[in-house]
Backbone as a ProteinNet text record, in pm:
[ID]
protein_1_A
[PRIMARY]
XXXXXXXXXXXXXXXXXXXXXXXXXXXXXXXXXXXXXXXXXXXXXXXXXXXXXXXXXXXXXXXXXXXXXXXXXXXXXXXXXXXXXXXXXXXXXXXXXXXXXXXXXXXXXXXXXXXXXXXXXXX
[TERTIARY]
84.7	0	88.1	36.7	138.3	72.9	153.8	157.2	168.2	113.5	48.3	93.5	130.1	152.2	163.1	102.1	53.7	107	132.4	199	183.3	238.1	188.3	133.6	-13.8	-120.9	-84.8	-124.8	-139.4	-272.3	-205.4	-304.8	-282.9	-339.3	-283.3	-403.2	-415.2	-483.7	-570.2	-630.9	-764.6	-664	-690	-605.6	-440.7	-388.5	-260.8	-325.8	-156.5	-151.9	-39	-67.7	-30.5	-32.5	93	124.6	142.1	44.7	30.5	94.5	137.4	228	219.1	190	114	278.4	294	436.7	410.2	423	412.4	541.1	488.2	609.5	558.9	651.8	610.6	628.3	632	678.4	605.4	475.2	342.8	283.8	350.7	281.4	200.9	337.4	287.6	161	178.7	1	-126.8	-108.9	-213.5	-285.3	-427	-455.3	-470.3	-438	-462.2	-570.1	-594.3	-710	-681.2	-725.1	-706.5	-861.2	-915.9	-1029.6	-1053.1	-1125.1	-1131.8	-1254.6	-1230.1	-1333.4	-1365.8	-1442.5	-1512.8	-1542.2	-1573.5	-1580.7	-1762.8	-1796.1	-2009.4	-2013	-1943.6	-1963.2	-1929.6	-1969.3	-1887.9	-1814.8	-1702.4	-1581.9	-1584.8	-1534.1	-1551.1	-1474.5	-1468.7	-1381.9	-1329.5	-1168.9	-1095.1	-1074.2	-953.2	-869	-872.3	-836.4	-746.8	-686.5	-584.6	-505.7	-475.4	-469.4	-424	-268.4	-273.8	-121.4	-36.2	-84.2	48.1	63.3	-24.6	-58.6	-79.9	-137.1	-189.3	-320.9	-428.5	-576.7	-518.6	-649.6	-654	-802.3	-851	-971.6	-1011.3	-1162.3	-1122	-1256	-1301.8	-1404.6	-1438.5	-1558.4	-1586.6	-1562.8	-1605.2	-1534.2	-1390.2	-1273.7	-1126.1	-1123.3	-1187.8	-1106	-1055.9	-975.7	-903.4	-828.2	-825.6	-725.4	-608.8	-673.3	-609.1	-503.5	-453.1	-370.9	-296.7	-368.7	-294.9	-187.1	-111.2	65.3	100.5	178.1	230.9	397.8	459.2	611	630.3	605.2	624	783.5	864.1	975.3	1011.9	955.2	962.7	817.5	771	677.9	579	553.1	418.5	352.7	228.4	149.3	138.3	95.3	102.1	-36.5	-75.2	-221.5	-143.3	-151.9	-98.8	-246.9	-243.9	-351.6	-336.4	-391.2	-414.8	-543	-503.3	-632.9	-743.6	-684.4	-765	-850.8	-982.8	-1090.5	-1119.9	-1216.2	-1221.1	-1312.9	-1373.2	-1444.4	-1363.9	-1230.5	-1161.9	-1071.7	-1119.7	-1059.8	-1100.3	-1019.5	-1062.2	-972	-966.6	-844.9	-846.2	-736.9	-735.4	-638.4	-728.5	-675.9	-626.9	-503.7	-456	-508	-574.7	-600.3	-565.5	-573.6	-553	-625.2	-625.5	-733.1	-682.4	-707.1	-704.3	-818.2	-811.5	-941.7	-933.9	-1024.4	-1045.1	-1021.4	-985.6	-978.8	-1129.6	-1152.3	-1241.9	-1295.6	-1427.2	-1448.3	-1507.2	-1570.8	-1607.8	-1525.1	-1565	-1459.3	-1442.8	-1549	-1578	-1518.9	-1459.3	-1409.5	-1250.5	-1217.7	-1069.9	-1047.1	-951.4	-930.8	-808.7	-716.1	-580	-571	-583.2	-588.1	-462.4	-432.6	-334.2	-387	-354	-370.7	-462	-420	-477.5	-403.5	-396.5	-337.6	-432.8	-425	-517.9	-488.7	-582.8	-581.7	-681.1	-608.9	-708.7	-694	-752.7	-774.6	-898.8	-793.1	-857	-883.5	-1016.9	-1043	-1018.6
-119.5	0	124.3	209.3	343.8	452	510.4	575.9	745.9	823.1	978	1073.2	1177.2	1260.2	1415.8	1463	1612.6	1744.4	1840.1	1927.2	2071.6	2196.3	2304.4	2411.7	2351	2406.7	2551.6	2630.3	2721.6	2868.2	2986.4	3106.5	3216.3	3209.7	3290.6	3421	3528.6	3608.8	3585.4	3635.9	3599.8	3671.8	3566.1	3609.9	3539.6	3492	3421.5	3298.3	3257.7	3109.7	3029.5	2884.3	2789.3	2635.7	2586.2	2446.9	2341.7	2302.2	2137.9	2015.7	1960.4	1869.4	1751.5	1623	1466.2	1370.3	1365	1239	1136.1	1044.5	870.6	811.4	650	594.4	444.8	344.1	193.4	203.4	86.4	50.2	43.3	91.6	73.4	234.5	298.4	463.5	481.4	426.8	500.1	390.5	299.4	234.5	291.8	388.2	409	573.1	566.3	715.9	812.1	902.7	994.4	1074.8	1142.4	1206.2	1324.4	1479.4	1587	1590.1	1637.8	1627.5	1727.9	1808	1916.3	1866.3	1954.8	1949.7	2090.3	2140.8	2259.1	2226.5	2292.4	2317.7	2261.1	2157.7	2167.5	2096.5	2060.4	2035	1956.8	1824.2	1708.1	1740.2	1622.4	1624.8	1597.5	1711.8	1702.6	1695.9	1641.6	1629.5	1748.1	1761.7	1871.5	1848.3	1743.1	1663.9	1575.4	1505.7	1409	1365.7	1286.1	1226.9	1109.5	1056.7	909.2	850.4	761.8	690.2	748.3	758.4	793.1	946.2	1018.5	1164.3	1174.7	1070.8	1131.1	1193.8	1177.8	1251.8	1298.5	1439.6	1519	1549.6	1533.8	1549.6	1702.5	1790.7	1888	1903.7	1936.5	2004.1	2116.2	2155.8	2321.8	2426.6	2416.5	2512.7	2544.1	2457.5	2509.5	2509.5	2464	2443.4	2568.3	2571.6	2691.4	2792.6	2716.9	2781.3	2695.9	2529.6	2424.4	2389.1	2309.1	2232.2	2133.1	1971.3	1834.8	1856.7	1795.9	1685.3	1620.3	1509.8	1406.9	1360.4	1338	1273.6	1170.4	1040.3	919.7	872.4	953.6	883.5	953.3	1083.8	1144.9	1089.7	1009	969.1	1090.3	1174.8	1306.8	1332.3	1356.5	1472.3	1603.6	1667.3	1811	1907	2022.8	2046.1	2208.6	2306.1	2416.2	2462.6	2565.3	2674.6	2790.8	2854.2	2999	3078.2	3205.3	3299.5	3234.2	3213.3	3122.4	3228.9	3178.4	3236.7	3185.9	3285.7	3217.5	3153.2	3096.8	2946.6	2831.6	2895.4	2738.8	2709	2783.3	2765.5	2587.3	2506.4	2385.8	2263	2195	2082.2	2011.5	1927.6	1921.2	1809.3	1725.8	1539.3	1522.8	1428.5	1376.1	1191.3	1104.9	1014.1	945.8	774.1	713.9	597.4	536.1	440.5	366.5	229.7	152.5	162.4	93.3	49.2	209.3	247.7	379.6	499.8	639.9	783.3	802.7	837.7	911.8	1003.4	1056.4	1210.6	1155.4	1032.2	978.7	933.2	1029.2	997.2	891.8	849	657.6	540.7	590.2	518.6	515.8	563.4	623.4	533.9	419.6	364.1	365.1	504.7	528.8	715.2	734.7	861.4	947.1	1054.5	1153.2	1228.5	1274.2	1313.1	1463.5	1534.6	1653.3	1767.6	1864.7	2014.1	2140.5	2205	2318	2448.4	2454.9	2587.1	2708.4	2855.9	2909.1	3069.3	3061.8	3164.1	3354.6	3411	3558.1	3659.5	3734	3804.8	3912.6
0	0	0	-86	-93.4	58	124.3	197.1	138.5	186.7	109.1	233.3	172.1	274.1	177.8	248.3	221.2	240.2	193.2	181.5	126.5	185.7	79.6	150.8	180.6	261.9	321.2	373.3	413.3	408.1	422.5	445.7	319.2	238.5	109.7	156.5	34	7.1	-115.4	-156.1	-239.3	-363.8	-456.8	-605.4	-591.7	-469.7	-489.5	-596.9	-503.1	-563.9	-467.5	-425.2	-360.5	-454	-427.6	-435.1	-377.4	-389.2	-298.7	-354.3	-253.1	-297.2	-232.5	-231.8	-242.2	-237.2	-120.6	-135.9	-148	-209.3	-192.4	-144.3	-90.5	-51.9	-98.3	-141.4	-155.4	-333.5	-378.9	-533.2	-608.2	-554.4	-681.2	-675.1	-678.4	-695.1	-807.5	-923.1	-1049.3	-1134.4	-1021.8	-1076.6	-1054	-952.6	-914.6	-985	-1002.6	-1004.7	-925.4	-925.8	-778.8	-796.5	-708.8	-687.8	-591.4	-594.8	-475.7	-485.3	-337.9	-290.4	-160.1	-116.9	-49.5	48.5	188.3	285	361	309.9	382.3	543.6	632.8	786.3	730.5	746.2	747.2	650.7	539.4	382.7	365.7	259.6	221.9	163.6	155.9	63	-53.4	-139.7	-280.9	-377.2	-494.3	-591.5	-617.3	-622.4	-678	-851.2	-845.8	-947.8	-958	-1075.9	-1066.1	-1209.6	-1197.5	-1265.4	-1296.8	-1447.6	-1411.6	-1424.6	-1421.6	-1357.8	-1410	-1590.2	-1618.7	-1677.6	-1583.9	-1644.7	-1728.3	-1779.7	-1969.3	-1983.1	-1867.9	-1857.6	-1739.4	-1730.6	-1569.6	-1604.7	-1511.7	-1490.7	-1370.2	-1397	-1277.9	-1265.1	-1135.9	-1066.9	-1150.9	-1186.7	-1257	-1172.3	-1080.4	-955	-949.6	-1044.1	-1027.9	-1175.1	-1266.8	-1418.3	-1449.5	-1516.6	-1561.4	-1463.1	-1341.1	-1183.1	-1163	-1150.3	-1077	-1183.5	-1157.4	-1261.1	-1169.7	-1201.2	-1079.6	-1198.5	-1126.5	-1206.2	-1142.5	-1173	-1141.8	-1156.6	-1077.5	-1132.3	-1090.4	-1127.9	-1069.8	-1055.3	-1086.9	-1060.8	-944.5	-880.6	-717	-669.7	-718.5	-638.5	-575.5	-641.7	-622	-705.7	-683.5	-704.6	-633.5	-784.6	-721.7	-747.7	-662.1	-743.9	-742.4	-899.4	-855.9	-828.7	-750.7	-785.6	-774	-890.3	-887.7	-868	-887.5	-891.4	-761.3	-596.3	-583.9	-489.5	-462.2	-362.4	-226.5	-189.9	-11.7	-37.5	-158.3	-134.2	-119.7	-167.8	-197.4	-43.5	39.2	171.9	198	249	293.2	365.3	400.5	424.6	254.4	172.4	117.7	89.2	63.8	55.8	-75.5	-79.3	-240.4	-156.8	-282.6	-288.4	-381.3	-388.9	-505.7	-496.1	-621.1	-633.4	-803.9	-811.4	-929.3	-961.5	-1132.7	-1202.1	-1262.1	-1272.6	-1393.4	-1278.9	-1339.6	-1278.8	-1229.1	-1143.2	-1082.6	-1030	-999.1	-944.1	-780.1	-778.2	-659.6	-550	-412.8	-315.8	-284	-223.6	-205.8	-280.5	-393	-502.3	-426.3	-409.4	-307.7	-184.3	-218.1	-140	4.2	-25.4	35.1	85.6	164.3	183.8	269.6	258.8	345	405.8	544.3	629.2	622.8	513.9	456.4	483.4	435	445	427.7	553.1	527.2	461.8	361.3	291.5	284.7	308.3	367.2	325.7	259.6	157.8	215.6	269.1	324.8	177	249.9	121	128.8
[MASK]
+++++++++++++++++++++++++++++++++++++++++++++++++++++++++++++++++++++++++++++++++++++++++++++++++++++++++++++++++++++++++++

């Protein structure tokens, strides 16, 4: 099982930009697809990104398209989610996941999770 660990997170201003960063550990990383996924304070957790194994699709939430941008380097074993232009909606803790079988937008589908990093966006 790959082990995830999270990174980045912090307190920006409304219109920065922050990079999150997804460590893996164990010999099957680059099998897997990943997934970034967000949790509001009240709110379920929702699809950010995601990516598949071998970064050839990225998939995005409408709420970030044209902000976010996942990547992947399987030979450092990360993912990364940049974001820009970002808002105080996008304030949240903010999970990288992974999962076999096809890319997904469903959390439940997500079988391996990291601890999360909070991001927190003042207006």
């Amino acid at each position: 099982q790959v082990q995830l660990v999270e990174s980045g997170g912090g307190l920006v201003q409304a219109g920065g930009s922050l990079r999150l960063s997804c460590a893996g550990s164990g010999r099957t990383f680059s099998s897997y697809h990943m997934g970034w996924f967000r949790q509001a304070p009240g709110k379920e957790r929702e699809f950010v990104a995601a990516i598949t194994w071998s970064g050839g699709s990225t998939y995005y939430a409408d709420s970030v398209k044209g902000r976010f941008t996942i990547s992947r380097d399987n030979a450092k074993k990360a993912v990364y989610l940049q974001m820009n232009s970002l808002k105080p909606e996008d304030t949240a803790v903010y999970y990288c996941a992974d999962k076999t079988g096809l890319a997904s937008s469903i959390y439940y589908e997500y079988n391996n999770w990291g601890q999360g990093t909070q991001v927190t966006v003042s207006s």
